């Protein structure tokens, strides 16, 4: 039988939604001052930078720097996992990095911070836009199998306490012609009901701070965090192909996320489940 063509989404007119971020609104909602109980201590918005992560990694050398947010309207030298290049489109994305001190955490648990950021990103997208986003392990955010957001966490230091910068890039109003790769998408292309970047940034940062505080109060116990991640992870239950260093391939079904944040794969050959960390894996692809 002939296959029906995929429905074509109407073209997106980016002009009405590419307004500047409202820095004053974000500070009033999220930064200590007007609200002494607010999570963040400083929030800056810049017109352009090479990398918000790099800027905050440099700022981490300042004594006491903590809970600091940097948003950029445009980023021309960003980096993803495995040092992949990443650039933006002016005022078409939420590009944000957050500097966080992690007092008392075991260094082995730092890998949960980007997964926490993934949970916060998914929840912000769902609540603000109505788009049913999900996580692809470890920390890509997908809509209908296409990447709408990516996350990168980098350790700025470990003594006297760990300091981590976590960066998030969320495609908001990118058109098909502006997408970096065919496997990407944007909230506009996904039919979002809301494309206000200030509202998205506020929801994302609020959820990130709330999740972080819950984790801290729990003594950095990952049980609750792991459960929340599993609920949002679309990789679980799917057949996957993991390409490990040395071009070794592992085929099987992704069955769990363990307490170290590793993905657990039951091999197709019936062997024992194998836990694979993000540092070990090169590619993880669904298998039809």
PDB file of C-alpha atoms in Angstrom, residues 18-23 26-27 43-56 68-79 86-98 166-172 174 197-198 201 205:
ATOM      1  CA  UNK A  18      11.687  36.954  18.963  1.00  0.00           C
ATOM      2  CA  UNK A  19      11.471  39.649  21.578  1.00  0.00           C
ATOM      3  CA  UNK A  20      14.329  40.306  23.986  1.00  0.00           C
ATOM      4  CA  UNK A  21      14.328  38.468  27.278  1.00  0.00           C
ATOM      5  CA  UNK A  22      12.797  40.487  30.109  1.00  0.00           C
ATOM      6  CA  UNK A  23      15.734  40.564  32.526  1.00  0.00           C
ATOM      7  CA  UNK A  26      13.367  37.290  35.630  1.00  0.00           C
ATOM      8  CA  UNK A  27      15.317  38.952  38.433  1.00  0.00           C
ATOM      9  CA  UNK A  43      21.044  36.751  37.078  1.00  0.00           C
ATOM     10  CA  UNK A  44      22.548  38.414  34.016  1.00  0.00           C
ATOM     11  CA  UNK A  45      21.367  38.625  30.409  1.00  0.00           C
ATOM     12  CA  UNK A  46      23.884  39.419  27.659  1.00  0.00           C
ATOM     13  CA  UNK A  47      23.273  40.164  24.002  1.00  0.00           C
ATOM     14  CA  UNK A  48      25.973  37.827  22.739  1.00  0.00           C
ATOM     15  CA  UNK A  49      28.761  35.593  23.999  1.00  0.00           C
ATOM     16  CA  UNK A  50      30.844  32.696  22.789  1.00  0.00           C
ATOM     17  CA  UNK A  51      29.671  30.354  25.548  1.00  0.00           C
ATOM     18  CA  UNK A  52      27.615  30.964  28.675  1.00  0.00           C
ATOM     19  CA  UNK A  53      29.206  27.876  30.218  1.00  0.00           C
ATOM     20  CA  UNK A  54      32.716  29.188  29.582  1.00  0.00           C
ATOM     21  CA  UNK A  55      31.786  32.568  31.065  1.00  0.00           C
ATOM     22  CA  UNK A  56      30.520  31.010  34.289  1.00  0.00           C
ATOM     23  CA  UNK A  68      24.540  32.521  39.444  1.00  0.00           C
ATOM     24  CA  UNK A  69      22.583  32.557  36.164  1.00  0.00           C
ATOM     25  CA  UNK A  70      23.768  33.768  32.766  1.00  0.00           C
ATOM     26  CA  UNK A  71      21.422  33.975  29.773  1.00  0.00           C
ATOM     27  CA  UNK A  72      22.480  34.952  26.266  1.00  0.00           C
ATOM     28  CA  UNK A  73      20.345  36.179  23.392  1.00  0.00           C
ATOM     29  CA  UNK A  74      22.914  34.672  21.018  1.00  0.00           C
ATOM     30  CA  UNK A  75      25.771  32.214  21.488  1.00  0.00           C
ATOM     31  CA  UNK A  76      28.325  31.687  18.737  1.00  0.00           C
ATOM     32  CA  UNK A  77      30.805  29.261  20.301  1.00  0.00           C
ATOM     33  CA  UNK A  78      28.887  26.803  22.458  1.00  0.00           C
ATOM     34  CA  UNK A  79      29.943  23.235  23.093  1.00  0.00           C
ATOM     35  CA  UNK A  86      26.932  24.332  18.946  1.00  0.00           C
ATOM     36  CA  UNK A  87      25.737  27.776  17.908  1.00  0.00           C
ATOM     37  CA  UNK A  88      22.469  29.612  18.216  1.00  0.00           C
ATOM     38  CA  UNK A  89      20.139  31.964  16.351  1.00  0.00           C
ATOM     39  CA  UNK A  90      19.576  35.407  17.918  1.00  0.00           C
ATOM     40  CA  UNK A  91      16.553  35.484  20.260  1.00  0.00           C
ATOM     41  CA  UNK A  92      15.274  32.139  18.957  1.00  0.00           C
ATOM     42  CA  UNK A  93      16.386  29.979  21.874  1.00  0.00           C
ATOM     43  CA  UNK A  94      16.699  29.909  25.629  1.00  0.00           C
ATOM     44  CA  UNK A  95      20.452  29.748  26.197  1.00  0.00           C
ATOM     45  CA  UNK A  96      21.252  29.624  29.894  1.00  0.00           C
ATOM     46  CA  UNK A  97      23.964  28.441  32.251  1.00  0.00           C
ATOM     47  CA  UNK A  98      23.828  28.156  36.029  1.00  0.00           C
ATOM     48  CA  UNK A 166      25.219  23.377  33.926  1.00  0.00           C
ATOM     49  CA  UNK A 167      24.216  24.786  30.561  1.00  0.00           C
ATOM     50  CA  UNK A 168      20.915  24.341  28.714  1.00  0.00           C
ATOM     51  CA  UNK A 169      20.099  25.236  25.129  1.00  0.00           C
ATOM     52  CA  UNK A 170      16.404  25.105  24.190  1.00  0.00           C
ATOM     53  CA  UNK A 171      15.162  25.684  20.634  1.00  0.00           C
ATOM     54  CA  UNK A 172      12.101  27.915  20.813  1.00  0.00           C
ATOM     55  CA  UNK A 174      13.713  28.066  15.038  1.00  0.00           C
ATOM     56  CA  UNK A 197      11.182  32.854  26.055  1.00  0.00           C
ATOM     57  CA  UNK A 198      11.005  34.808  29.299  1.00  0.00           C
ATOM     58  CA  UNK A 201      13.337  30.652  31.142  1.00  0.00           C
ATOM     59  CA  UNK A 205      15.085  28.073  36.278  1.00  0.00           C
TER      60      UNK A 205
END
